[in-house]
CSV table of C-alpha atoms in Angstrom, one decimal:
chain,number,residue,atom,x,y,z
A,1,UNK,CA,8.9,80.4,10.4
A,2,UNK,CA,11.2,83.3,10.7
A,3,UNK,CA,14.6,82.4,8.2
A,4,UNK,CA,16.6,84.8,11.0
A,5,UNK,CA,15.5,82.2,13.4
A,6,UNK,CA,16.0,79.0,11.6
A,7,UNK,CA,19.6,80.3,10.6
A,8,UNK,CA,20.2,80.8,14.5
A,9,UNK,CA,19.1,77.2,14.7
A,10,UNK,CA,20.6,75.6,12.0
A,11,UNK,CA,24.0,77.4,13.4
A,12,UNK,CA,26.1,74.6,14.7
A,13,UNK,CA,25.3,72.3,11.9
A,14,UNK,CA,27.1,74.6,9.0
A,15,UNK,CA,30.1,74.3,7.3
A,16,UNK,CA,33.0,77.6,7.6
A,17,UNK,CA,32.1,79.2,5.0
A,18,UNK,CA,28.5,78.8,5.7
A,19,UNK,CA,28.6,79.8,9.3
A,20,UNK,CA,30.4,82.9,7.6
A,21,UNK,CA,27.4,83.4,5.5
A,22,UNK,CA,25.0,83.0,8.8
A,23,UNK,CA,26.9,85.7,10.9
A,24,UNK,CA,27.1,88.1,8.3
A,25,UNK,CA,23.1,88.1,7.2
A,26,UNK,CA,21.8,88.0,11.0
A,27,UNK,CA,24.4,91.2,12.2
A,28,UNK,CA,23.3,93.1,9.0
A,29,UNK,CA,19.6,91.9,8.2
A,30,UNK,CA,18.1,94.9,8.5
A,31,UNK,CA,20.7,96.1,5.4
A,32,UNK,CA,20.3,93.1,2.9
A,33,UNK,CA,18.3,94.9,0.6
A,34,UNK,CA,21.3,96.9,-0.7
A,35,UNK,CA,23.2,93.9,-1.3
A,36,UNK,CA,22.6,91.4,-4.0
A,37,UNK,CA,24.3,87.8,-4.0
A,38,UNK,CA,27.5,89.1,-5.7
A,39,UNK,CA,28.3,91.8,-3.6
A,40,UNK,CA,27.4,89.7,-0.4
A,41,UNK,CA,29.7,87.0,-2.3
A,42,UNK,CA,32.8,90.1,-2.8
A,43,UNK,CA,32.0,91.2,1.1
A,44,UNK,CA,32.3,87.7,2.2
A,45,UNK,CA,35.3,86.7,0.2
A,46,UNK,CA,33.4,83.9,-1.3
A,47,UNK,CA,31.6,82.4,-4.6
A,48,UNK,CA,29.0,83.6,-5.6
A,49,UNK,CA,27.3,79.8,-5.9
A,50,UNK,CA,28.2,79.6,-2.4
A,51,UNK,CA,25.4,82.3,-1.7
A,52,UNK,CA,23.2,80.4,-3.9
A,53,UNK,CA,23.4,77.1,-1.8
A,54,UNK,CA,23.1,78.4,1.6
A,55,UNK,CA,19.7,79.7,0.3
A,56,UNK,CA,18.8,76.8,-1.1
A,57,UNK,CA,19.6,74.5,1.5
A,58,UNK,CA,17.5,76.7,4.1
A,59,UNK,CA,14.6,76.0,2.0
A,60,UNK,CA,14.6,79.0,-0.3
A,61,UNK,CA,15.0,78.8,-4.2
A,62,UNK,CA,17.7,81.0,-4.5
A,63,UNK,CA,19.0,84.0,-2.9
A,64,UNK,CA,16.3,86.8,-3.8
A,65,UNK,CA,13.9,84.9,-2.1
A,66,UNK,CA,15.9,84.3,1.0
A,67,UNK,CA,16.3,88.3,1.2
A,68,UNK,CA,13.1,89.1,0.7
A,69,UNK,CA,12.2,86.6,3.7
A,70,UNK,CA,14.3,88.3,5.6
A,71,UNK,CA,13.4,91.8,4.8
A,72,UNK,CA,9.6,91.4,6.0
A,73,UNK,CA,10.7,88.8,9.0
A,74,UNK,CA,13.2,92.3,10.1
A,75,UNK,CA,9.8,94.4,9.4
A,76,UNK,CA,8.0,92.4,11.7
A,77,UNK,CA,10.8,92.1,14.3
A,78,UNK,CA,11.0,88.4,14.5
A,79,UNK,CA,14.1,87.1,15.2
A,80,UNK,CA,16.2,90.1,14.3
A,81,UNK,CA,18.5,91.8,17.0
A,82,UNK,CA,16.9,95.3,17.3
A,83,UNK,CA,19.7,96.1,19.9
A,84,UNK,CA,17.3,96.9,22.5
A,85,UNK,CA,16.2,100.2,20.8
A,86,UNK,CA,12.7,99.1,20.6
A,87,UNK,CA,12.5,98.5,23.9
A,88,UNK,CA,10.9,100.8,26.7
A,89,UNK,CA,12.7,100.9,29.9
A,90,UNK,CA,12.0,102.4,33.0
A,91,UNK,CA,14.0,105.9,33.2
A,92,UNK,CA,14.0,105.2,37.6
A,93,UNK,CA,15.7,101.5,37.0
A,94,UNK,CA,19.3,101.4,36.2
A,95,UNK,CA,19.2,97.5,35.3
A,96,UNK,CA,15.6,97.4,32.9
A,97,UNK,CA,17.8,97.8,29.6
A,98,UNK,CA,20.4,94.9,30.6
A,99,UNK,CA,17.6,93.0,31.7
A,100,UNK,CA,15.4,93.0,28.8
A,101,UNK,CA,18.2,92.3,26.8
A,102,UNK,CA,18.8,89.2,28.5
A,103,UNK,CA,15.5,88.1,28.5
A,104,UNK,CA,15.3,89.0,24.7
A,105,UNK,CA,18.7,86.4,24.3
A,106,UNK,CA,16.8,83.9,26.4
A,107,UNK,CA,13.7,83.8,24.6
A,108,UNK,CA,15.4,83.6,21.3
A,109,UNK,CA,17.3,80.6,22.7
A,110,UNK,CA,14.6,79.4,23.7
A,111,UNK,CA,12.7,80.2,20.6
A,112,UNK,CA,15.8,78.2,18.8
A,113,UNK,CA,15.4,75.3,21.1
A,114,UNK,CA,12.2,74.4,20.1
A,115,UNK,CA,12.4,74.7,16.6
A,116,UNK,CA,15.7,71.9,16.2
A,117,UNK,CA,13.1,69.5,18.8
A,118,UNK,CA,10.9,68.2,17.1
A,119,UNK,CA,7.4,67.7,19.1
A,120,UNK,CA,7.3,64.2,17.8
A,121,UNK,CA,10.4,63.6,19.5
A,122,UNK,CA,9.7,65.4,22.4
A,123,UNK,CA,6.8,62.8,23.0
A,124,UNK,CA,8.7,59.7,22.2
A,125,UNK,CA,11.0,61.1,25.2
A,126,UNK,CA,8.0,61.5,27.3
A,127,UNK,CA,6.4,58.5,26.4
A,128,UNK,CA,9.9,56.2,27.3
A,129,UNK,CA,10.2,57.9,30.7
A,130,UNK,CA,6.8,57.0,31.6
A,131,UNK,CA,6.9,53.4,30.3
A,132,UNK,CA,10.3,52.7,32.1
A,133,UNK,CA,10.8,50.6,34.8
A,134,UNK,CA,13.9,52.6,35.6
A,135,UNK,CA,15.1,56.0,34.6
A,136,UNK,CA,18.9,56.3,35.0
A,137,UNK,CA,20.4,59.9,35.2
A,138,UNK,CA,23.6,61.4,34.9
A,139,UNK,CA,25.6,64.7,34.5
A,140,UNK,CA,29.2,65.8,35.3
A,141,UNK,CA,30.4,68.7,36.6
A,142,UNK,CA,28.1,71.7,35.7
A,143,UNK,CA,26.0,69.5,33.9
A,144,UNK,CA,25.0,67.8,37.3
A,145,UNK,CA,22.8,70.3,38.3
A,146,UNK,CA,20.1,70.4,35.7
A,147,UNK,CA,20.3,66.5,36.0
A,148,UNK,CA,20.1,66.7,39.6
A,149,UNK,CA,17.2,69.0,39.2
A,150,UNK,CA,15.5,67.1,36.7
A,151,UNK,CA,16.1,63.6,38.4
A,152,UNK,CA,14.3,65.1,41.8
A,153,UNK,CA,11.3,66.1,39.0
A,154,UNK,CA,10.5,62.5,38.4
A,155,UNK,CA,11.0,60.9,41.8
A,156,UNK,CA,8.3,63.5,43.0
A,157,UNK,CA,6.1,61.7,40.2
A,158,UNK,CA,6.8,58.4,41.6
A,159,UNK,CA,8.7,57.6,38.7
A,160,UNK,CA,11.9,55.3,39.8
A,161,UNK,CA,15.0,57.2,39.3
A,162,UNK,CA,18.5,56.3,39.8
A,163,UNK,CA,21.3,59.2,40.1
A,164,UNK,CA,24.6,59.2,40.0
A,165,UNK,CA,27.0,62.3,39.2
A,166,UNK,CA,30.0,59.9,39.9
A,167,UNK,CA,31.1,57.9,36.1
A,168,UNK,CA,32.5,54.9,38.2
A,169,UNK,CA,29.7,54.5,39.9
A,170,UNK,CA,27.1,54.7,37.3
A,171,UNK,CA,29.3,52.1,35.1
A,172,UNK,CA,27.9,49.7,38.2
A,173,UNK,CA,25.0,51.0,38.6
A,174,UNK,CA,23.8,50.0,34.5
A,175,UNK,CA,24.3,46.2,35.9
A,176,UNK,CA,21.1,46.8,37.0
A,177,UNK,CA,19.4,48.2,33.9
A,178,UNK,CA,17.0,46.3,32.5
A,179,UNK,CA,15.2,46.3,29.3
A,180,UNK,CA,12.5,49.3,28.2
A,181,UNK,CA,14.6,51.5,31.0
A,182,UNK,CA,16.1,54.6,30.0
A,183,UNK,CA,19.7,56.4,30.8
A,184,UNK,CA,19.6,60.4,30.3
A,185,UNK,CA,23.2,61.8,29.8
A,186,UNK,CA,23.2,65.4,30.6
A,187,UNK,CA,26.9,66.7,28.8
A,188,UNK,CA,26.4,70.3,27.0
A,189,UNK,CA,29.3,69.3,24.7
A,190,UNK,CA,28.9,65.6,24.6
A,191,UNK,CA,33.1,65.0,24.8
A,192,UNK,CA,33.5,63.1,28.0
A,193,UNK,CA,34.6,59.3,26.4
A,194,UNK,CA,33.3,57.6,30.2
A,195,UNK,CA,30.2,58.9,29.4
A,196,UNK,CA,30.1,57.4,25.9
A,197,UNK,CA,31.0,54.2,27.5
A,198,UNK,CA,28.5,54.1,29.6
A,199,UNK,CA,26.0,55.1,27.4
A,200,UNK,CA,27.2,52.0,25.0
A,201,UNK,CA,27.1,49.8,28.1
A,202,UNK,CA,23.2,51.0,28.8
A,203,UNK,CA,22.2,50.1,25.1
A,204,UNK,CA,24.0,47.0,25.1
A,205,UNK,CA,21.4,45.6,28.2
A,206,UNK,CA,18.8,46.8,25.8
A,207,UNK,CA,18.3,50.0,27.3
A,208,UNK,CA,17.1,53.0,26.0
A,209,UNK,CA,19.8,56.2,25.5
A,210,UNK,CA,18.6,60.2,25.7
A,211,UNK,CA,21.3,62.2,25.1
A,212,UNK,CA,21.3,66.0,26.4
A,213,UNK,CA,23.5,68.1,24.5
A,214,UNK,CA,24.3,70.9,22.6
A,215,UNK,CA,22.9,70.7,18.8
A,216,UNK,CA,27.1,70.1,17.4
A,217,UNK,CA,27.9,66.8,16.3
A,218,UNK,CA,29.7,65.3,19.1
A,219,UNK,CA,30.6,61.6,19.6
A,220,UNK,CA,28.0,61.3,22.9
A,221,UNK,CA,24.8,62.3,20.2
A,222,UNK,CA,26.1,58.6,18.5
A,223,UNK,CA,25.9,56.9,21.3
A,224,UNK,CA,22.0,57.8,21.8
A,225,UNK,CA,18.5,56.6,20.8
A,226,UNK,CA,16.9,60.0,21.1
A,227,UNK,CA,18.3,63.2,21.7
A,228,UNK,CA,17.6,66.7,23.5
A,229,UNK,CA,19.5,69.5,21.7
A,230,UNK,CA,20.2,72.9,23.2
A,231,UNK,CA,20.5,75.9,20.7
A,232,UNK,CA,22.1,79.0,22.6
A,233,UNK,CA,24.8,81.4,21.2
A,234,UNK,CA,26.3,84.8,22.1
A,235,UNK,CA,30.4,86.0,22.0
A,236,UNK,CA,30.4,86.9,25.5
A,237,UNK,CA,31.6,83.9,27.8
A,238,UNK,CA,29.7,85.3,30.7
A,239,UNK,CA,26.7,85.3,29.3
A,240,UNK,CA,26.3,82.1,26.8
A,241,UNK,CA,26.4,79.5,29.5
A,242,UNK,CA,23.2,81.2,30.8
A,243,UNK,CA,21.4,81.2,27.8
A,244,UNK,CA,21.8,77.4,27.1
A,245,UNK,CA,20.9,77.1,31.0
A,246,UNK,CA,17.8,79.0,30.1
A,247,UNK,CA,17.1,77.1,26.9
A,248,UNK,CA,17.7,73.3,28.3
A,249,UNK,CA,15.5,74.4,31.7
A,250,UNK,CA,12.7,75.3,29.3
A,251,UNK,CA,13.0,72.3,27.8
A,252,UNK,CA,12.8,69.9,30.3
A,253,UNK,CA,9.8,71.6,31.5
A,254,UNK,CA,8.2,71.1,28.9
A,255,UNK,CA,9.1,67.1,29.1
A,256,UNK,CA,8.3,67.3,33.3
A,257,UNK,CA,4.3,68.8,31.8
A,258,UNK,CA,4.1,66.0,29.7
A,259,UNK,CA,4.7,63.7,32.0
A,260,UNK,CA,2.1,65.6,34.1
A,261,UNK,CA,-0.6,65.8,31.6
A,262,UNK,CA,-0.3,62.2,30.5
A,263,UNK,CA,-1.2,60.5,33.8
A,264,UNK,CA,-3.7,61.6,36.5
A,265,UNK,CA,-2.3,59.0,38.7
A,266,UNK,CA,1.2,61.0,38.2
A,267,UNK,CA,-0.4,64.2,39.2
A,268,UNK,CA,-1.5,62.5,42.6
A,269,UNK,CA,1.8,61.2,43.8
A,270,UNK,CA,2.7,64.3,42.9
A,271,UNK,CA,0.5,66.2,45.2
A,272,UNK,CA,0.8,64.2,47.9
A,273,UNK,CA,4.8,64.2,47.9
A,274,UNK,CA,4.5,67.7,48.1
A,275,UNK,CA,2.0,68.1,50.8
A,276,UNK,CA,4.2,65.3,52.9
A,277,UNK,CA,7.5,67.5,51.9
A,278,UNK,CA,5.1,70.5,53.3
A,279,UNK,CA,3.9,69.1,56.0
A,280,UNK,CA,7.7,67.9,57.0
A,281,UNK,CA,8.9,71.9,56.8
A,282,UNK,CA,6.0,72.4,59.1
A,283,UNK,CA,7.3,70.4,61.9
């Protein structure tokens, strides 16, 4: 596992200082070899144990061994920011370079994505959506569309789903939740309290609670059984939202296969929803 990666990953779960740490090795991995753990300490403004730790607590026994990780993951160019050089565009196409650099930050999201979910919990996911009676589904504001998206996903499988992207109206519509069902809460920063109530409502009627979010700590993620966390950075405002798009779209592909592959008799109402949807854009 590249350490570049798992340090993109492991991101949002650091302290200040070792977020500070994080930056600083995945802008300048390709120059770590001339710095040892004091003079990344002096650059940093920070202990030198400080170094030490965040090596440690990424798995490494100390900081050498971190570095040298490092070094042969930039050699192989996995997970390090080449800046595009690497790259061959066309010379005819004046948007290949800022399109292989998105696709480059998408991947690596996505690449981030799967490594902080777990495919043991990925199934457990899979395995409650097909075993519910019910699947409740909600998402406010931006996050409505992916849960919209997904939501039409399983009614084409013929699983029961319930959508709301109204809060009020979902608060009613858990009356009807019954137990083994399951509530997705689509909320990239997992802030909005109605949707915390609700999701304590859902768990109260012995429901079970996925949570799709960002991977911060946020007070929705306590409010959950399971969680889907989203990994997706970059400085530029325009461009981060459409990396975690990318990232959580990928993910719940992966869920809707799943689903797929799990049940034959899934696959069918499947086809046949969309040869009835075909045959009603025919007419």
């Amino acid at each position: 596992m590249s350490p570049l990666l798992k340090i993109r990953s492991e991101r949002d779960q650091m302290s200040a200082i070792e977020r500070r740490i994080a930056d600083f090795l995945l802008e300048n991995s390709h120059l770590l070899r001339d710095y040892s753990s004091q003079q990344l300490a002096n650059a940093l403004g920070i202990s030198q144990s400080s170094v030490v730790k965040f090596s440690q607590k990424l798995g490494f026994k100390g900081y050498p061994d971190l570095k040298y990780s490092i070094g042969q993951a930039v050699a192989r160019g996995d997970g390090a920011d080449d800046g595009g050089t690497s790259r061959e565009t066309r010379a005819d196409d004046p948007h290949a370079a800022l399109a292989e650099d998105l696709w480059h930050l998408k991947a690596l999201a996505e690449a981030e994505t799967r490594l902080i979910n777990p495919p043991e919990n990925i199934d457990a996911i899979a395995h409650a959506i097909l075993q519910a009676g019910k699947v409740f589904i909600i998402g406010l504001g931006e996050d409505g569309i992916p849960a919209r998206a997904f939501a039409t996903r399983l009614s084409m499988l013929g699983i029961v789903t319930v959508h709301y992207v109204d809060a009020i109206l979902m608060q009613a519509g858990v009356s009807s939740a019954a137990p083994g069902d399951v509530l997705m809460v689509f909320s990239e920063h997992g802030r909005q309290p109605t949707l915390c109530q609700i999701s304590h409502l859902f768990r109260e009627r012995v429901g079970r609670v996925v949570t799709v979010t960002r991977h911060t700590p946020n007070p929705l993620r306590a409010h959950g059984d399971a969680a889907l966390l989203v990994s997706a950075h970059d400085e530029r405002r325009h461009i981060e939202p459409l990396l975690y798009q990318s990232a959580l779209q990928h993910l719940l592909d992966l869920i809707f296969v799943l689903l797929c592959d799990a049940s034959e008799e899934r696959r069918l109402q499947l086809d046949f929803n969309f040869e009835r949807m075909q045959d009603l854009l025919d007419h």
